[in-house]
CSV table of C-alpha atoms (C1' of nucleotides) in Angstrom, one decimal:
chain,number,residue,atom,x,y,z
A,288,MET,CA,112.5,82.2,107.5
A,289,ASN,CA,111.4,79.0,105.9
A,290,THR,CA,110.1,76.6,108.5
A,291,SER,CA,108.1,74.3,106.1
A,292,GLN,CA,107.5,70.7,106.9
A,293,LEU,CA,107.5,69.6,103.2
A,294,CYS,CA,109.8,67.1,101.5
A,295,PRO,CA,112.7,69.2,100.2
A,296,LYS,CA,112.7,67.5,96.9
A,297,PHE,CA,109.1,68.2,96.3
A,298,GLU,CA,109.5,71.8,97.5
A,299,LYS,CA,112.4,72.3,95.1
A,300,ALA,CA,110.4,70.7,92.2
A,301,MET,CA,107.5,73.0,92.9
A,302,GLY,CA,110.0,75.9,93.1
A,303,ILE,CA,111.2,75.2,89.6
A,304,LEU,CA,107.7,74.9,88.2
A,305,SER,CA,106.3,77.9,90.1
A,306,LYS,CA,108.9,80.3,88.7
A,307,ARG,CA,107.2,82.3,86.0
A,308,TRP,CA,107.8,81.0,82.4
A,309,THR,CA,109.8,77.9,83.3
A,310,GLY,CA,106.8,75.6,82.9
A,311,LEU,CA,106.0,77.0,79.5
A,312,VAL,CA,109.6,76.8,78.3
A,313,ILE,CA,109.7,73.1,79.3
A,314,TYR,CA,106.3,72.5,77.7
A,315,GLN,CA,107.4,74.2,74.5
A,316,LEU,CA,110.6,72.1,74.4
A,317,LEU,CA,108.5,68.9,74.7
A,318,SER,CA,107.6,69.4,71.0
A,319,GLY,CA,111.3,69.0,70.1
A,320,PRO,CA,114.6,70.8,70.1
A,321,GLN,CA,114.3,74.5,69.3
A,322,ARG,CA,116.2,77.7,68.8
A,323,PHE,CA,116.1,80.7,71.1
A,324,CYS,CA,113.9,82.8,68.8
A,325,THR,CA,111.4,80.0,68.2
A,326,ILE,CA,110.8,79.6,71.9
A,327,GLU,CA,110.7,83.3,72.4
A,328,SER,CA,107.9,83.8,69.9
A,329,SER,CA,105.9,80.6,70.7
A,330,ILE,CA,105.3,81.4,74.3
A,331,GLY,CA,105.5,85.2,74.2
A,332,ILE,CA,108.4,85.6,76.6
A,333,SER,CA,110.9,88.4,76.3
A,334,GLY,CA,114.5,87.6,75.3
A,335,ARG,CA,115.8,88.9,78.6
A,336,LEU,CA,113.8,86.5,80.6
A,337,LEU,CA,114.1,83.6,78.2
A,338,SER,CA,117.9,83.9,78.5
A,339,ASP,CA,117.6,83.9,82.2
A,340,ARG,CA,115.2,80.9,82.4
A,341,LEU,CA,117.2,78.8,79.9
A,342,LYS,CA,120.3,79.3,82.1
A,343,HIS,CA,118.5,78.3,85.2
A,344,LEU,CA,117.0,75.2,83.5
A,345,GLU,CA,120.5,74.3,82.2
A,346,ASN,CA,121.9,74.5,85.7
A,347,GLU,CA,119.1,72.3,86.9
A,348,GLY,CA,120.0,69.7,84.2
A,349,ILE,CA,116.6,70.0,82.6
A,350,VAL,CA,117.6,71.8,79.4
A,351,LYS,CA,120.6,71.2,77.2
A,352,ARG,CA,122.2,73.8,75.0
A,353,GLU,CA,123.9,72.7,71.9
A,354,VAL,CA,125.9,74.8,69.4
A,355,PHE,CA,126.0,73.5,65.8
A,356,PRO,CA,129.0,75.1,64.0
A,357,GLU,CA,127.2,75.1,60.7
A,358,THR,CA,126.9,78.0,58.5
A,359,PRO,CA,125.0,79.9,59.7
A,360,ILE,CA,125.7,78.8,63.2
A,361,ARG,CA,122.8,77.3,65.0
A,362,ILE,CA,122.1,77.0,68.7
A,363,GLU,CA,119.5,74.6,69.9
A,364,TYR,CA,117.8,74.0,73.2
A,365,SER,CA,116.4,70.6,74.1
A,366,LEU,CA,115.2,68.7,77.1
A,367,THR,CA,117.5,66.3,78.9
A,368,GLU,CA,116.2,63.0,80.2
A,369,LYS,CA,115.3,64.8,83.4
A,370,GLY,CA,113.4,67.4,81.4
A,371,LEU,CA,111.6,64.8,79.3
A,372,ALA,CA,110.5,63.0,82.5
A,373,LEU,CA,108.2,66.0,83.1
A,374,GLU,CA,106.0,65.0,80.2
A,375,PRO,CA,103.4,63.0,82.2
A,376,LEU,CA,103.0,66.0,84.5
A,377,MET,CA,102.4,68.3,81.5
A,378,LYS,CA,99.9,65.9,80.1
A,379,GLU,CA,98.0,66.0,83.5
A,380,LEU,CA,98.1,69.8,83.3
A,381,GLU,CA,96.7,69.7,79.8
A,382,LYS,CA,93.9,67.4,80.9
A,383,TRP,CA,93.1,69.5,83.9
A,384,SER,CA,93.0,72.7,81.9
A,385,GLN,CA,90.7,71.2,79.3
A,386,ASN,CA,88.3,69.9,81.9
A,387,TRP,CA,88.3,72.8,84.4
A,388,VAL,CA,89.7,76.0,83.1
A,389,ASP,CA,87.4,78.7,81.8
A,390,THR,CA,89.1,81.4,79.9
A,391,GLU,CA,86.2,83.9,80.3
A,392,GLU,CA,86.8,86.8,82.6
A,393,PRO,CA,84.9,86.4,85.9
A,394,LEU,CA,82.0,88.8,86.3
A,395,GLN,CA,83.0,92.1,87.9
A,396,ASN,CA,80.7,93.2,90.8
B,554,MET,CA,102.7,92.0,74.2
B,555,ASN,CA,101.7,88.3,74.4
B,556,THR,CA,101.7,86.8,71.0
B,557,SER,CA,101.9,83.2,72.1
B,558,GLN,CA,100.5,80.3,70.1
B,559,LEU,CA,99.5,78.2,73.1
B,560,CYS,CA,96.1,76.9,74.1
B,561,PRO,CA,94.6,79.7,76.3
B,562,LYS,CA,93.2,77.2,78.8
B,563,PHE,CA,96.6,75.5,79.2
B,564,GLU,CA,98.3,78.9,79.4
B,565,LYS,CA,96.0,80.0,82.2
B,566,ALA,CA,96.4,76.7,84.0
B,567,MET,CA,100.2,77.2,83.9
B,568,GLY,CA,99.8,80.8,85.0
B,569,ILE,CA,98.0,79.6,88.1
B,570,LEU,CA,100.6,77.0,88.9
B,571,SER,CA,103.5,79.2,88.1
B,572,LYS,CA,102.6,81.9,90.5
B,573,ARG,CA,104.7,81.5,93.6
B,574,TRP,CA,103.1,79.6,96.5
B,575,THR,CA,99.9,78.6,94.8
B,576,GLY,CA,101.0,75.1,94.0
B,577,LEU,CA,102.2,74.5,97.6
B,578,VAL,CA,98.9,75.9,99.0
B,579,ILE,CA,96.9,73.5,96.8
B,580,TYR,CA,99.2,70.6,97.7
B,581,GLN,CA,98.9,71.3,101.3
B,582,LEU,CA,95.1,71.4,101.1
B,583,LEU,CA,95.1,68.0,99.4
B,584,SER,CA,95.7,66.6,102.9
B,585,GLY,CA,92.3,68.0,104.0
B,586,PRO,CA,90.5,71.2,105.0
B,587,GLN,CA,92.7,73.5,107.0
B,588,ARG,CA,92.9,76.7,108.9
B,589,PHE,CA,94.8,79.8,107.8
B,590,CYS,CA,97.6,79.4,110.4
B,591,THR,CA,98.0,75.7,109.7
B,592,ILE,CA,98.7,76.3,106.0
B,593,GLU,CA,100.9,79.3,107.0
B,594,SER,CA,103.2,77.2,109.1
B,595,SER,CA,103.2,74.1,107.0
B,596,ILE,CA,104.5,75.6,103.9
B,597,GLY,CA,106.4,78.6,105.4
B,598,ILE,CA,104.5,81.3,103.5
B,599,SER,CA,103.9,84.7,105.2
B,600,GLY,CA,100.4,85.7,106.2
B,601,ARG,CA,100.4,88.6,103.8
B,602,LEU,CA,100.9,86.3,100.7
B,603,LEU,CA,98.8,83.5,102.0
B,604,SER,CA,95.9,85.9,102.3
B,605,ASP,CA,96.5,87.0,98.8
B,606,ARG,CA,96.9,83.5,97.3
B,607,LEU,CA,93.8,82.2,99.0
B,608,LYS,CA,91.7,85.0,97.6
B,609,HIS,CA,93.0,84.3,94.1
B,610,LEU,CA,92.4,80.6,94.4
B,611,GLU,CA,88.9,81.3,95.7
B,612,ASN,CA,88.3,83.5,92.7
B,613,GLU,CA,89.5,80.7,90.4
B,614,GLY,CA,87.1,78.3,92.1
B,615,ILE,CA,89.9,76.1,93.3
B,616,VAL,CA,89.6,76.8,97.0
B,617,LYS,CA,86.5,77.2,99.2
B,618,ARG,CA,86.4,79.3,102.4
B,619,GLU,CA,84.0,78.3,105.1
B,620,VAL,CA,83.2,80.1,108.3
B,621,PHE,CA,82.1,77.9,111.2
B,622,PRO,CA,80.3,80.0,113.8
B,623,GLU,CA,81.4,77.9,116.7
B,624,THR,CA,83.1,79.3,119.8
B,625,PRO,CA,85.8,80.1,119.1
B,626,ILE,CA,84.9,80.8,115.5
B,627,ARG,CA,86.8,78.7,113.0
B,628,ILE,CA,87.5,79.5,109.4
B,629,GLU,CA,88.5,76.6,107.2
B,630,TYR,CA,89.9,76.4,103.7
B,631,SER,CA,89.4,73.4,101.5
B,632,LEU,CA,89.7,72.4,97.8
B,633,THR,CA,86.7,72.5,95.5
B,634,GLU,CA,86.1,69.7,93.0
B,635,LYS,CA,88.2,71.7,90.6
B,636,GLY,CA,91.0,71.9,93.1
B,637,LEU,CA,90.8,68.2,94.0
B,638,ALA,CA,91.1,67.4,90.3
B,639,LEU,CA,94.7,68.6,90.5
B,640,GLU,CA,95.7,65.6,92.7
B,641,PRO,CA,97.0,63.5,89.8
B,642,LEU,CA,99.2,66.4,88.7
B,643,MET,CA,100.6,66.7,92.2
B,644,LYS,CA,101.3,63.0,92.3
B,645,GLU,CA,103.2,63.3,89.1
B,646,LEU,CA,105.2,66.1,90.6
B,647,GLU,CA,105.9,64.0,93.7
B,648,LYS,CA,107.1,61.2,91.5
B,649,TRP,CA,109.3,63.4,89.4
B,650,SER,CA,110.9,65.1,92.4
B,651,GLN,CA,111.7,61.7,94.0
B,652,ASN,CA,113.3,60.4,90.8
B,653,TRP,CA,115.1,63.4,89.6
B,654,VAL,CA,115.5,66.2,92.0
B,655,ASP,CA,118.8,66.5,93.9
B,656,THR,CA,118.7,68.9,96.9
B,657,GLU,CA,122.4,69.3,97.1
B,658,GLU,CA,123.8,72.6,96.0
B,659,PRO,CA,125.5,72.4,92.6
B,660,LEU,CA,129.3,72.8,92.8
B,661,GLN,CA,130.5,76.3,92.5
B,662,ASN,CA,133.3,76.9,90.0
C,306,DC,C1',133.8,96.3,50.8
C,307,DC,C1',130.0,98.1,53.3
C,308,DA,C1',125.4,98.8,54.9
C,309,DA,C1',121.5,96.2,56.4
C,310,DC,C1',119.8,92.0,58.7
C,311,DT,C1',119.6,88.0,61.9
C,312,DT,C1',120.4,85.5,66.2
C,313,DA,C1',121.5,85.2,70.9
C,314,DA,C1',122.1,87.5,74.1
C,315,DT,C1',123.1,91.8,77.7
C,316,DT,C1',122.3,96.4,79.8
C,317,DA,C1',119.4,100.2,81.4
C,318,DC,C1',115.3,101.6,83.3
C,319,DT,C1',110.4,101.4,85.1
C,320,DT,C1',106.8,98.8,87.1
C,321,DT,C1',105.2,95.0,89.7
C,322,DT,C1',105.6,91.5,93.1
C,323,DC,C1',107.7,89.7,97.3
C,324,DG,C1',109.2,89.4,102.1
C,325,DT,C1',109.5,91.2,106.6
C,326,DA,C1',107.5,93.4,110.2
C,327,DA,C1',104.2,95.8,112.4
C,328,DG,C1',99.3,96.9,113.1
C,329,DT,C1',94.3,95.8,113.5
C,330,DA,C1',89.8,93.7,114.8
C,331,DA,C1',87.3,90.2,116.9
C,332,DG,C1',87.1,87.1,120.2
C,333,DT,C1',89.4,84.0,124.4
C,334,DT,C1',91.9,82.9,128.2
C,335,DT,C1',94.2,84.1,132.8
D,158,DA,C1',91.9,94.4,132.5
D,159,DA,C1',96.0,92.4,130.3
D,160,DA,C1',97.8,89.1,127.4
D,161,DC,C1',97.0,85.9,123.7
D,162,DT,C1',95.2,83.9,119.3
D,163,DT,C1',93.4,84.0,114.6
D,164,DA,C1',92.8,86.0,110.3
D,165,DC,C1',93.9,89.4,108.2
D,166,DT,C1',95.7,94.4,106.4
D,167,DT,C1',99.2,98.1,105.9
D,168,DA,C1',103.8,100.1,105.2
D,169,DC,C1',108.0,99.8,103.1
D,170,DG,C1',112.5,98.3,101.3
D,171,DA,C1',114.2,94.5,98.2
D,172,DA,C1',113.9,91.5,94.4
D,173,DA,C1',112.0,90.1,90.1
D,174,DA,C1',109.6,91.1,85.8
D,175,DG,C1',108.6,93.9,81.7
D,176,DT,C1',110.0,96.9,78.0
D,177,DA,C1',113.2,98.7,75.0
D,178,DA,C1',117.6,99.7,73.4
D,179,DT,C1',122.3,97.9,72.7
D,180,DT,C1',125.9,94.5,71.5
D,181,DA,C1',128.6,90.9,69.3
D,182,DA,C1',129.1,87.6,65.9
D,183,DG,C1',128.1,86.3,61.7
D,184,DT,C1',125.3,86.6,56.8
D,185,DT,C1',123.4,88.5,52.9
D,186,DG,C1',122.8,91.7,49.1
D,187,DG,C1',124.4,95.4,46.1
DNA sequence: CCAACTTAATTACTTTTCGTAAGTAAGTTT
DNA sequence: AAACTTACTTACGAAAAGTAATTAAGTTGG
């Protein structure tokens, strides 16, 4: 049972961000609209999970899926206004990671 | 296999945040040092996972565990400087959630 | 025309993580 | 001594993730 005393909006926002891969997908899309296979290889997610995550983000109104009936057909994913609004947060995470994150493995005792 | 082209520091930072509950634990500790059972009930996490998350956050140098040998004994968790540095990010998430998150269920078709 | 290739998925199966509940150890209160 | 509290740990079924193979629709090359 969830008996938390947090703001439901904040809790939901954190829920989106703390689902594995969603943050990276959003971050990747901040550099512009992209195709499925581009996202897949840029962040190292499997197709199975990327498919799932894009669907969820579409449901949340964060990502938009567009089909371009060119030849060959092209499907592009991009951020909606809601998704783009996460840019300041991503910038903060970039800053924090540069200032505080150490990629070395901690010493094993 | 992870063949991503992202900055390893950023990727690690996102990895920390996108592990379930860690974000909420950090957010909760921003309001000050707290005991295990306080965190547990404020964010609605189970003891089993809170114990695990606090250990991980301690290993990452984000959370500090202090034992006060009073009577009764008291154990407090607080944020380190590294942990406190996440405040601006949390404020951004608060802003975003207030502006964009809708807690209503999406319509079922 | 047909075999091989590409993209955007989906399905099948194994491993890992989560959630619930119960148990434990140390100390406190009644 | 029995019941309670805190800070955990253990056990176990359920859910999610990871890997790999498959599919559907269309494209290219011979």
